[in-house]
XYZ file of C-alpha atoms in Angstrom:
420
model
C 0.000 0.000 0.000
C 1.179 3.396 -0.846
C 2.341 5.458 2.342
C 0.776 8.867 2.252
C 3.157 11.780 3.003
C 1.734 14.219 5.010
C 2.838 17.456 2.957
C 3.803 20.172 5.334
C 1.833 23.187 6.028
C 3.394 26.633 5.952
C 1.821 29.036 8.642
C 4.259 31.389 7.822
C 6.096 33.118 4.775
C 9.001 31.017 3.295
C 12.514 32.129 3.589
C 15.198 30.351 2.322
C 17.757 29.616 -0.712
C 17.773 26.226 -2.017
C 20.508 24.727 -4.128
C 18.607 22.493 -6.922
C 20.801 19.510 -8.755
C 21.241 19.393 -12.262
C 19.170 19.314 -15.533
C 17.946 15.804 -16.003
C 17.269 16.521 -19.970
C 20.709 17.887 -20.103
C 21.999 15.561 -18.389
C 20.561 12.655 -20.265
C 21.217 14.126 -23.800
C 24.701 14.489 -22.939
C 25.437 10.767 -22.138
C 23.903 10.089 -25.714
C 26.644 12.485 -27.425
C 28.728 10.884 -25.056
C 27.746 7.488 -26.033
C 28.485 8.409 -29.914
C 31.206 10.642 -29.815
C 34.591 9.442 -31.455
C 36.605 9.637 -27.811
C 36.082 10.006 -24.143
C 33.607 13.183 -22.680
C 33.490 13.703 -19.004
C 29.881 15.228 -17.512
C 30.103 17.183 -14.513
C 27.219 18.142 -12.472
C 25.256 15.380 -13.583
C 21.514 14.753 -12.107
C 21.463 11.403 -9.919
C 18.262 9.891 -10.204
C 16.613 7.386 -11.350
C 15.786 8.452 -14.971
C 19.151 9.462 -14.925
C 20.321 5.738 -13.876
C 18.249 4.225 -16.541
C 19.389 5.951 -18.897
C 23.241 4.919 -17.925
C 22.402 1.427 -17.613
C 20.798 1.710 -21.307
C 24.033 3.048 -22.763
C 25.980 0.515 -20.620
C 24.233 -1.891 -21.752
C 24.941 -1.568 -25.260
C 28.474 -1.714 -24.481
C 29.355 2.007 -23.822
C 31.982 2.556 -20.482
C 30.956 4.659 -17.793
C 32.247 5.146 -14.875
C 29.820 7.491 -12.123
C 31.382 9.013 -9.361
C 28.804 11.104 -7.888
C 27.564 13.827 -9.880
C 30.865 13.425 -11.896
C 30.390 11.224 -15.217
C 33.074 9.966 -17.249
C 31.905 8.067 -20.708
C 34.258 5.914 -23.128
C 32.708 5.233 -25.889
C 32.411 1.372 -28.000
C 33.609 0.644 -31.185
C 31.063 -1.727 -31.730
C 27.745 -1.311 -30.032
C 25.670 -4.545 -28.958
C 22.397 -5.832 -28.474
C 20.754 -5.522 -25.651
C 17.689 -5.719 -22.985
C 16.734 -2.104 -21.685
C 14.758 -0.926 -18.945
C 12.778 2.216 -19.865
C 10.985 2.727 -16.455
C 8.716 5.733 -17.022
C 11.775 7.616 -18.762
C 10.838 9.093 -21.650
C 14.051 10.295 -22.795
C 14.983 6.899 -22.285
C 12.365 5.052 -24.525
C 12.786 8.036 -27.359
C 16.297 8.852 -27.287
C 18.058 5.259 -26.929
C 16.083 3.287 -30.033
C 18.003 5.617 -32.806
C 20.984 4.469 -30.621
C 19.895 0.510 -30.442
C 19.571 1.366 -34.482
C 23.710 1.373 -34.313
C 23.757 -1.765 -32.812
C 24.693 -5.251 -33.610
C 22.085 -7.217 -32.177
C 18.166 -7.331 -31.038
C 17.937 -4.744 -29.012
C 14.568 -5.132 -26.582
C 12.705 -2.419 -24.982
C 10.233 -2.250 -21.882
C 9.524 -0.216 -19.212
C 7.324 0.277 -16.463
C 3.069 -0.200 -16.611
C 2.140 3.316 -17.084
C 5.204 3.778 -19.568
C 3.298 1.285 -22.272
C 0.753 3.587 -22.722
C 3.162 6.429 -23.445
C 3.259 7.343 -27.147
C 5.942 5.673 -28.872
C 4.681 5.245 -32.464
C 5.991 7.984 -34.132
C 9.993 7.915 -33.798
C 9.530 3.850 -34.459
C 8.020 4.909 -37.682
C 10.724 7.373 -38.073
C 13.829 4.511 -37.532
C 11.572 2.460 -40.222
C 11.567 5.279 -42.888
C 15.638 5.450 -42.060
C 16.221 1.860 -42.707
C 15.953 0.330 -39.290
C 14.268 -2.889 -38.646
C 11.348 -2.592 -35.651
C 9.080 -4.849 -34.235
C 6.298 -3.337 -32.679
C 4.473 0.340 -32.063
C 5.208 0.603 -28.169
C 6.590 -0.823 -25.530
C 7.238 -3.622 -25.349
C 9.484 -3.137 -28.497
C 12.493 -4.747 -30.094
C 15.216 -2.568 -32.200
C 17.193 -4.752 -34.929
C 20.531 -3.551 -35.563
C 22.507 -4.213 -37.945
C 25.518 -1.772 -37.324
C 24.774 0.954 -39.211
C 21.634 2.901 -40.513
C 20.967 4.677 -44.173
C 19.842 7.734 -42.989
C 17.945 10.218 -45.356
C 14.787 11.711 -44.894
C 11.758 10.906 -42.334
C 8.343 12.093 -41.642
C 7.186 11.787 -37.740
C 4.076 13.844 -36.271
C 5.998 14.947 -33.457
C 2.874 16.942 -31.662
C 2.193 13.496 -29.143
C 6.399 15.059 -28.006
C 9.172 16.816 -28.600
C 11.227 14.075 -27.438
C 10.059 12.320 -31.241
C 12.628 15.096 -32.866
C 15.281 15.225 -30.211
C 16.036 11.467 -30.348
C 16.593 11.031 -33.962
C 18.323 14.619 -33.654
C 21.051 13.018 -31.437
C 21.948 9.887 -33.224
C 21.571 11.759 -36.981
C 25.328 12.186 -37.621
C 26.388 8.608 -37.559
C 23.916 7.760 -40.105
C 25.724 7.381 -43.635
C 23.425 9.814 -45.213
C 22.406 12.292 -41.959
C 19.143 12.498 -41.222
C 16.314 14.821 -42.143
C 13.305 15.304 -39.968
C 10.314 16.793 -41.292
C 7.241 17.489 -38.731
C 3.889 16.389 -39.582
C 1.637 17.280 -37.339
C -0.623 20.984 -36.804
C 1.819 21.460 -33.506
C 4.799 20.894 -31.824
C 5.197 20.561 -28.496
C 8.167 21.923 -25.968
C 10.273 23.418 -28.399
C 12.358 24.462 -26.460
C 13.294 21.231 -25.624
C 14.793 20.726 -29.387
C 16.443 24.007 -29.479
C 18.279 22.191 -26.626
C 19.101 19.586 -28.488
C 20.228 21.420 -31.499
C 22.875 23.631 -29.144
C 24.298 20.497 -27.784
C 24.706 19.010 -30.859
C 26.548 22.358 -32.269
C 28.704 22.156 -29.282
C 29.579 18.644 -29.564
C 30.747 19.574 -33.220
C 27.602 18.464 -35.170
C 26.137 20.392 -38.198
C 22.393 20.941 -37.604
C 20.179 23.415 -40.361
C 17.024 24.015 -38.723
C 14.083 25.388 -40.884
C 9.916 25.963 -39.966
C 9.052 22.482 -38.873
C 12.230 20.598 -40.515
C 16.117 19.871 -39.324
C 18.675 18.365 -41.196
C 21.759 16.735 -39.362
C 24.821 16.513 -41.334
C 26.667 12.975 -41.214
C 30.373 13.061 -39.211
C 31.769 12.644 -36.206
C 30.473 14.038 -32.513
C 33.161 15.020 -30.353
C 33.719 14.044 -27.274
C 34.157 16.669 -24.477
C 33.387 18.330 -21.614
C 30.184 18.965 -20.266
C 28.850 21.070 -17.309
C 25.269 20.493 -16.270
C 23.218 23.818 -15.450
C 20.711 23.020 -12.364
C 17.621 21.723 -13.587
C 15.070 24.727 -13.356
C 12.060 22.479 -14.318
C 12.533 21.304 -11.053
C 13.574 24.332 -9.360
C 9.899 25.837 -9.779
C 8.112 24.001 -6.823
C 10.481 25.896 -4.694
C 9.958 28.835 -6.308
C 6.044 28.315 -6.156
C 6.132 28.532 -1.781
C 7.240 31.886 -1.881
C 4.947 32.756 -4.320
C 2.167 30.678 -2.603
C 3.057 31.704 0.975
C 4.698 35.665 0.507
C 8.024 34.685 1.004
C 11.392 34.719 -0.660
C 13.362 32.277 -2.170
C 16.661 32.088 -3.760
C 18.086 29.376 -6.284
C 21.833 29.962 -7.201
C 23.430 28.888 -10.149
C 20.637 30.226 -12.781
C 21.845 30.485 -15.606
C 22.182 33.401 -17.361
C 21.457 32.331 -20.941
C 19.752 29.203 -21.444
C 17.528 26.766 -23.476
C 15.712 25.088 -20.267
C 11.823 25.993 -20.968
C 11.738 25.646 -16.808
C 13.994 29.502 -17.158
C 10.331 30.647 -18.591
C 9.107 30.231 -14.770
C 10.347 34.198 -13.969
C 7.805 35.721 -16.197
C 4.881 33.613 -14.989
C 6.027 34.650 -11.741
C 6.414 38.072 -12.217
C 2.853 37.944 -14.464
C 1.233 36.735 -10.769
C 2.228 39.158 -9.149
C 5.821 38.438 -7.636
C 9.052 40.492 -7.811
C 11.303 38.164 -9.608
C 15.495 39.519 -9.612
C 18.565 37.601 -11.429
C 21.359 39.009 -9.630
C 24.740 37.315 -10.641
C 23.707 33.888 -11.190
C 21.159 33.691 -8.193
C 17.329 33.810 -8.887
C 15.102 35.064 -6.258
C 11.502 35.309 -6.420
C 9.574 37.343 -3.235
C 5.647 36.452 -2.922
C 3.027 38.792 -2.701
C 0.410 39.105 0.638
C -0.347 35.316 1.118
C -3.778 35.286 -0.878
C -3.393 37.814 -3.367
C -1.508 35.992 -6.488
C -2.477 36.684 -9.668
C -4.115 34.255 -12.172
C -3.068 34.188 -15.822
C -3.761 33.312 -19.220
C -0.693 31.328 -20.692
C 0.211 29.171 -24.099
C 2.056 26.524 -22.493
C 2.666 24.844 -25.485
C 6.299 24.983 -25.437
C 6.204 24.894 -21.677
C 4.136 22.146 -20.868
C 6.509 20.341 -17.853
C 5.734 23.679 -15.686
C 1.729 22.465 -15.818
C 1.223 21.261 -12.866
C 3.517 24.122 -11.014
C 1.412 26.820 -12.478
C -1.669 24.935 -11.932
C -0.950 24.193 -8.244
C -0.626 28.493 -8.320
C -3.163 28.989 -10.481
C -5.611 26.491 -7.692
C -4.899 29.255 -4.906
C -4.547 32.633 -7.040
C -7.625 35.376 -5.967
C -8.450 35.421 -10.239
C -9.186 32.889 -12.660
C -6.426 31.489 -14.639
C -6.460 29.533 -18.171
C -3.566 27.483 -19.293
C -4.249 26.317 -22.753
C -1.693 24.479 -25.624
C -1.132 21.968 -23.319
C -3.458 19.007 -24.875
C 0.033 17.007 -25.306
C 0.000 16.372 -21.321
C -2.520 13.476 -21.615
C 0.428 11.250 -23.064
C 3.307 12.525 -20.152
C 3.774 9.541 -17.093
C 0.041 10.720 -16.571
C -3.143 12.563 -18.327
C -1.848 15.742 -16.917
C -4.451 17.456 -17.660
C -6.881 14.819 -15.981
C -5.063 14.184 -12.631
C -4.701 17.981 -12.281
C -8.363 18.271 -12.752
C -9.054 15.557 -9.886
C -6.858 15.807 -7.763
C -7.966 20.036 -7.150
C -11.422 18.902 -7.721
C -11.190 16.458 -4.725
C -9.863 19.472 -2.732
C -13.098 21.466 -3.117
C -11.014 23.056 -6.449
C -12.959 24.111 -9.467
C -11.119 23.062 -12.898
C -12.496 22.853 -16.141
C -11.143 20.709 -18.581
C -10.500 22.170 -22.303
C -9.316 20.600 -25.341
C -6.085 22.128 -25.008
C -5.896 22.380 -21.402
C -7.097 23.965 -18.197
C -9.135 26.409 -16.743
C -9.260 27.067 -12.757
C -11.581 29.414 -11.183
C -10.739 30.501 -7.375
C -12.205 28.262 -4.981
C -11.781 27.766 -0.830
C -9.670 24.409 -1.149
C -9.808 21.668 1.701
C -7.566 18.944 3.100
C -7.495 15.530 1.785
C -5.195 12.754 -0.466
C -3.607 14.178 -3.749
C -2.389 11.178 -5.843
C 0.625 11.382 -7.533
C -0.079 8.643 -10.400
C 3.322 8.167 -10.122
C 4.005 11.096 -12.002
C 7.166 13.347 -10.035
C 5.584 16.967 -11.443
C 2.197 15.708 -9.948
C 3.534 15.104 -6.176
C 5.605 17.803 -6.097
C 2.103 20.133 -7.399
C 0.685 18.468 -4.094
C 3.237 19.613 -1.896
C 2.843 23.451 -2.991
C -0.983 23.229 -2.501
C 0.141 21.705 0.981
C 2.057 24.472 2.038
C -1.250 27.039 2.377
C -3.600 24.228 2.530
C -3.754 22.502 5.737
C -4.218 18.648 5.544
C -3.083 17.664 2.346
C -1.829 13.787 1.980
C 0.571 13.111 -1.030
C 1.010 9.748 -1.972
C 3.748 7.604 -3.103
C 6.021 11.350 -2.579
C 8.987 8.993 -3.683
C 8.122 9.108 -7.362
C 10.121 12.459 -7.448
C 12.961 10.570 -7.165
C 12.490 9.978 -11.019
C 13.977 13.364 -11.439
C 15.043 14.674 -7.407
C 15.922 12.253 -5.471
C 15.112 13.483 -1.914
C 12.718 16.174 -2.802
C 10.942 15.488 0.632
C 14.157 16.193 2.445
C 14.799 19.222 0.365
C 11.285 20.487 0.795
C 11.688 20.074 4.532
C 15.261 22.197 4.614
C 13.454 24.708 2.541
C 10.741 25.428 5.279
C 13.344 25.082 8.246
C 15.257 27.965 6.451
């Protein structure tokens, strides 16, 4: 049975300045440019965590060295790459970014993950291996890669608007094709694009020629470089900390914010600022001060190229003194949960008042109530819980360790934050 974590209640405003680890997508895309460079990278700063782990014992799997000493990661990469049994989990960057990897391979390479991760949508960057060349059995996981060493290339066709994740994993392994790799979007929209313009940057830095055009990318074939990478602090998952001084008329501080970067979590300071806090970068060290506990500000946002900072701005949005509307966001049914459905539940069961829309959510101010908030074993979900928590008195998260997906000891963390 799941333990319920009783999420603590904030009487008064928070003060404090929490240090957040690094960027799991960073993190995570830089093992896979470690993975296929042409010599040894070293990652420092790396996230620990699980998705983080998975995604190592993926690589390692396939016969790639590394060697983690803490948050410091040192990759050597194979000559030959091998086939393989990999555990997904509920990783997506795992399940998209490793099968144009497996592709190199000489082998079967088989795919699965955890329950909830079957139903995750998988079909498109399958189809996208098939129109490079690559041998696949099956539309989801459970899945099996057939490599035969080395893939054509050329140009493919994926409706990336289920994720971004659909472009950024044949983005990564496109140079060791023979012939590149074109990728031409389908679909009416595209999700998180920040997220690619991530990838894109890495793949620049790790010496990769990438022509980006409206809705296409082209990856030149060659070599990727191994190097030196330092992880920025994963803002995504700096937010909920963020959120209790907003919530609760405090002020935190995260140092270490970057001061240019492609993280869509960096987009958090205008929402902020939009609700009504004062929100200051001063050399490298964000801090965000709350307005009177009760007076936040709802908003109307496009969180279509945002859509991880959901359930943040919704657990906001659930105790702002306006109505709020977060629409573009109709890509969040296929995340580890129906975003857009367990938000609308879980605040519901709290006395909340959430409409659902085709695209998203709107959430009229409501006196909210004690009572469970399920995480659905979804990390962005508890940690939405825990923010409602802190002006809400009586709120139960359950199964809190799912944020260990992405931050490992967020309960810990949480609790330092309110001690000061």
């Amino acid at each position: 049975m799941t333990t319920l974590w009783p999420a603590p209640f904030a009487p008064r405003p928070v003060r404090a300045r929490c240090v957040v680890p690094g960027s799991k997508s960073i993190t995570n895309r830089a093992l896979i440019l470690a993975a296929l460079a042409d010599g040894p990278s070293t990652i420092t700063g790396a996230l620990v965590s699980r998705d983080t782990r998975l995604m190592v014992d993926a690589l390692r799997g396939l016969g790639t060295t590394i060697d983690v000493d803490g948050a410091t990661v040192r990759v050597t990469p194979s000559a030959t790459l091998t086939g393989a049994r990999i555990d997904c989990g509920l990783a997506g960057t795992v399940m998209r970014f490793v099968p144009p990897v497996a592709a190199l391979a000489v082998g079967d390479v088989f795919f699965d993950g955890d329950e909830q991760a079957r139903v995750r949508p998988m079909a498109a960057i399958l189809d996208g291996l098939r129109q490079a060349g690559v041998r696949v059995s099956g539309d989801a996981l459970p899945f099996t890669v057939h490599g035969d060493g080395a893939v054509d290339g050329g140009e493919v066709a994926v409706d990336a608007s289920g994720s971004s994740q659909f472009v950024s994993g044949l983005l990564l392994s496109g140079a060791r094709y023979a012939h590149g790799l074109t990728i031409r979007h389908t679909g009416d929209s595209l999700p998180s694009l920040p997220h690619i313009a991530m990838t894109v940057e890495m793949l620049a830095e790790a010496g990769v020629r990438v022509e980006a055009t409206d809705g296409a990318w082209s990856v030149t074939p060659g070599p990727i470089a191994g190097r030196d990478w330092v992880i920025e602090p994963d803002l995504s998952n700096a937010t909920p900390f963020l959120a209790a001084a907003a919530v609760t008329g405090g002020q935190v501080s995260v140092p270490g914010w970057p001061a240019h970067t492609t993280q869509p979590g960096d987009a958090i300071r205008g929402i902020l600022t939009a609700m009504g806090c004062d929100v200051r970068l001063v050399e490298g060290t964000l801090s965000v001060t709350g307005p009177a506990r009760g007076t936040l500000r709802g908003v109307e946002l496009d969180m279509s190229a945002i859509g991880e900072l959901t359930p943040t701005v919704a657990a906001l949005a659930a105790v702002a003194a306006s109505p709020s509307r977060l629409t573009g966001i109709a890509h969040l049914r296929g995340h580890e949960t129906d975003r857009l459905g367990a938000l609308a539940a879980d605040l519901g069961a709290l006395g909340g008042r959430v409409t659902q829309l085709d695209d998203g959510l709107a959430i009229d101010p409501a006196p909210l109530h004690g009572g469970a908030w399920r995480s659905y074993a979804d990390h962005r979900m508890a940690t939405a819980g825990a923010i409602i928590g802190l002006v809400v008195d009586g709120v139960e998260v359950d199964d809190i360790d799912t944020t260990a997906k992405t931050l490992p000891g967020f309960a810990q963390l949480w609790d330092a934050m309110l001690r000061g």
